[in-house]
mmCIF file of C-alpha atoms in Angstrom:
data_model
loop_
_atom_site.group_PDB
_atom_site.id
_atom_site.type_symbol
_atom_site.label_atom_id
_atom_site.label_comp_id
_atom_site.label_asym_id
_atom_site.label_seq_id
_atom_site.Cartn_x
_atom_site.Cartn_y
_atom_site.Cartn_z
ATOM 1 C CA UNK A 286 -55.844 14.854 -2.839
ATOM 2 C CA UNK A 287 -59.161 16.051 -4.801
ATOM 3 C CA UNK A 288 -60.497 17.112 -1.289
ATOM 4 C CA UNK A 289 -57.532 19.066 -0.312
ATOM 5 C CA UNK A 290 -57.623 21.050 -3.356
ATOM 6 C CA UNK A 291 -61.514 21.665 -3.028
ATOM 7 C CA UNK A 292 -60.828 22.760 0.878
ATOM 8 C CA UNK A 293 -57.946 25.181 -0.315
ATOM 9 C CA UNK A 294 -60.411 26.833 -2.844
ATOM 10 C CA UNK A 295 -63.154 27.163 -0.277
ATOM 11 C CA UNK A 296 -63.403 30.851 1.086
ATOM 12 C CA UNK A 297 -64.275 29.755 4.398
ATOM 13 C CA UNK A 298 -61.359 27.422 4.803
ATOM 14 C CA UNK A 299 -58.906 29.976 3.721
ATOM 15 C CA UNK A 300 -60.137 32.346 6.324
ATOM 16 C CA UNK A 301 -59.824 29.970 8.949
ATOM 17 C CA UNK A 302 -56.268 28.988 7.731
ATOM 18 C CA UNK A 303 -55.121 32.952 7.298
ATOM 19 C CA UNK A 304 -56.830 33.622 10.477
ATOM 20 C CA UNK A 305 -54.434 31.062 12.376
ATOM 21 C CA UNK A 306 -51.092 31.773 10.613
ATOM 22 C CA UNK A 307 -51.675 35.675 11.589
ATOM 23 C CA UNK A 308 -52.915 34.989 14.941
ATOM 24 C CA UNK A 309 -49.800 32.858 15.456
ATOM 25 C CA UNK A 310 -47.473 35.870 13.907
ATOM 26 C CA UNK A 311 -49.181 38.521 15.702
ATOM 27 C CA UNK A 312 -49.096 36.910 19.207
ATOM 28 C CA UNK A 313 -45.803 35.471 18.425
ATOM 29 C CA UNK A 314 -44.630 39.226 18.131
ATOM 30 C CA UNK A 315 -46.726 40.326 20.753
ATOM 31 C CA UNK A 316 -45.221 37.951 23.318
ATOM 32 C CA UNK A 317 -41.510 39.375 22.910
ATOM 33 C CA UNK A 318 -42.051 42.749 24.557
ATOM 34 C CA UNK A 319 -44.126 41.377 27.262
ATOM 35 C CA UNK A 320 -41.426 38.938 27.984
ATOM 36 C CA UNK A 321 -38.720 41.272 27.777
ATOM 37 C CA UNK A 322 -40.257 43.569 30.318
ATOM 38 C CA UNK A 323 -41.548 41.264 32.787
ATOM 39 C CA UNK A 324 -37.818 39.642 33.104
ATOM 40 C CA UNK A 325 -38.604 36.525 30.546
ATOM 41 C CA UNK A 326 -35.362 35.002 29.642
ATOM 42 C CA UNK A 327 -36.389 32.480 26.764
ATOM 43 C CA UNK A 328 -38.438 34.812 24.206
ATOM 44 C CA UNK A 329 -35.739 37.250 23.796
ATOM 45 C CA UNK A 330 -36.189 38.003 19.944
ATOM 46 C CA UNK A 331 -38.856 37.938 17.315
ATOM 47 C CA UNK A 332 -37.737 34.690 16.136
ATOM 48 C CA UNK A 333 -37.762 33.147 19.376
ATOM 49 C CA UNK A 334 -41.439 34.427 19.869
ATOM 50 C CA UNK A 335 -42.519 33.075 16.321
ATOM 51 C CA UNK A 336 -41.020 29.755 16.767
ATOM 52 C CA UNK A 337 -42.560 29.829 20.237
ATOM 53 C CA UNK A 338 -45.967 30.420 18.452
ATOM 54 C CA UNK A 339 -45.914 27.987 15.858
ATOM 55 C CA UNK A 340 -44.899 25.005 18.114
ATOM 56 C CA UNK A 341 -47.821 26.400 20.578
ATOM 57 C CA UNK A 342 -50.582 26.889 18.072
ATOM 58 C CA UNK A 343 -49.789 23.632 16.300
ATOM 59 C CA UNK A 344 -49.573 21.730 19.650
ATOM 60 C CA UNK A 345 -46.233 20.458 19.380
ATOM 61 C CA UNK A 346 -44.841 22.529 22.197
ATOM 62 C CA UNK A 347 -41.357 21.329 22.118
ATOM 63 C CA UNK A 348 -40.891 23.142 25.531
ATOM 64 C CA UNK A 349 -37.452 24.858 24.642
ATOM 65 C CA UNK A 350 -39.008 28.144 24.536
ATOM 66 C CA UNK A 351 -41.934 29.193 26.503
ATOM 67 C CA UNK A 352 -43.265 32.367 28.240
ATOM 68 C CA UNK A 353 -42.130 33.036 31.984
ATOM 69 C CA UNK A 354 -44.165 36.095 32.577
ATOM 70 C CA UNK A 355 -47.789 36.092 33.502
ATOM 71 C CA UNK A 356 -48.633 38.300 30.651
ATOM 72 C CA UNK A 357 -46.612 35.957 28.231
ATOM 73 C CA UNK A 358 -48.576 32.956 29.700
ATOM 74 C CA UNK A 359 -51.841 34.610 29.284
ATOM 75 C CA UNK A 360 -50.780 35.285 25.617
ATOM 76 C CA UNK A 361 -49.922 31.529 25.407
ATOM 77 C CA UNK A 362 -53.019 30.230 27.010
ATOM 78 C CA UNK A 363 -55.519 32.439 24.259
ATOM 79 C CA UNK A 364 -52.901 30.992 21.561
ATOM 80 C CA UNK A 365 -53.275 27.516 22.575
ATOM 81 C CA UNK A 366 -57.107 27.545 22.960
ATOM 82 C CA UNK A 367 -57.716 29.312 19.479
ATOM 83 C CA UNK A 368 -55.132 27.088 17.834
ATOM 84 C CA UNK A 369 -57.093 23.845 19.333
ATOM 85 C CA UNK A 370 -60.265 25.301 18.308
ATOM 86 C CA UNK A 371 -59.184 26.529 14.873
ATOM 87 C CA UNK A 372 -57.715 23.034 14.400
ATOM 88 C CA UNK A 373 -60.821 21.334 15.241
ATOM 89 C CA UNK A 374 -62.561 23.560 13.126
ATOM 90 C CA UNK A 375 -60.109 22.908 10.055
ATOM 91 C CA UNK A 376 -60.551 18.763 10.834
ATOM 92 C CA UNK A 377 -64.477 19.327 11.022
ATOM 93 C CA UNK A 378 -64.360 21.123 7.425
ATOM 94 C CA UNK A 379 -62.064 18.328 6.428
ATOM 95 C CA UNK A 380 -64.733 15.801 7.216
ATOM 96 C CA UNK A 381 -67.349 17.626 5.855
ATOM 97 C CA UNK A 382 -65.704 18.112 2.407
ATOM 98 C CA UNK A 383 -64.979 14.293 2.328
ATOM 99 C CA UNK A 384 -68.391 13.358 3.155
ATOM 100 C CA UNK A 385 -69.434 15.709 0.480
ATOM 101 C CA UNK A 386 -67.089 14.094 -2.230
ATOM 102 C CA UNK A 387 -68.295 10.534 -1.194
ATOM 103 C CA UNK A 388 -71.984 11.545 -1.233
ATOM 104 C CA UNK A 389 -71.313 12.974 -4.659
ATOM 105 C CA UNK A 390 -69.625 9.952 -6.160
ATOM 106 C CA UNK A 391 -72.472 8.042 -4.977
ATOM 107 C CA UNK A 392 -74.818 10.178 -6.552
ATOM 108 C CA UNK A 393 -73.203 9.927 -9.800
ATOM 109 C CA UNK A 394 -73.209 6.243 -9.575
ATOM 110 C CA UNK A 395 -76.801 5.900 -8.854
ATOM 111 C CA UNK A 396 -77.648 8.324 -11.828
ATOM 112 C CA UNK A 397 -75.023 6.409 -14.130
ATOM 113 C CA UNK A 398 -77.143 2.884 -12.963
ATOM 114 C CA UNK A 399 -80.434 4.600 -13.499
ATOM 115 C CA UNK A 400 -79.500 5.479 -16.810
ATOM 116 C CA UNK A 401 -78.388 1.970 -17.677
ATOM 117 C CA UNK A 402 -81.749 0.834 -16.382
ATOM 118 C CA UNK A 403 -83.578 3.089 -18.414
ATOM 119 C CA UNK A 404 -81.656 2.150 -21.597
ATOM 120 C CA UNK A 405 -82.586 -1.395 -20.986
ATOM 121 C CA UNK A 406 -86.147 -0.843 -20.339
ATOM 122 C CA UNK A 407 -86.079 1.054 -23.783
ATOM 123 C CA UNK A 408 -84.537 -1.794 -25.414
ATOM 124 C CA UNK A 409 -86.825 -3.973 -24.014
ATOM 125 C CA UNK A 410 -90.006 -1.826 -25.034
ATOM 126 C CA UNK A 411 -88.577 -1.812 -28.712
ATOM 127 C CA UNK A 412 -88.380 -5.714 -28.634
ATOM 128 C CA UNK A 413 -91.831 -5.966 -27.210
ATOM 129 C CA UNK A 414 -93.184 -3.680 -29.834
ATOM 130 C CA UNK A 415 -91.462 -5.582 -32.616
ATOM 131 C CA UNK A 416 -92.749 -8.850 -31.172
ATOM 132 C CA UNK A 417 -96.345 -7.164 -31.141
ATOM 133 C CA UNK A 418 -95.961 -6.124 -34.912
ATOM 134 C CA UNK A 419 -94.834 -9.256 -36.238
ATOM 135 C CA UNK A 420 -97.023 -11.465 -33.963
ATOM 136 C CA UNK A 421 -94.075 -13.423 -32.362
#
């Protein structure tokens, strides 16, 4: 959960996510007049266009609403390609964030162990100094 919070704070991640949402909305609205002008019967309203765009960009693609015209299919192809690439980028960014979190944990643990070792060395040195001073 910490990784998700960190990701949502990153400007790059926010830009990619917002860009994907904006693209889906714009193309979902844009496909409506293209389909209406070309005689498409399935995407008749902005609601239909947005539903189609969301299901297309997420890769779900129910198949209940789809473009029937050449122009609508071009818009759909653009949305599919950009959606796949963007989700791939989001997954890669998530993997990097998870790896970085794991590395930070390892470094933190390493430094804690190093501090513990240093403390033990100091105690041993003090003990040895005591033995030397007292002839033990």
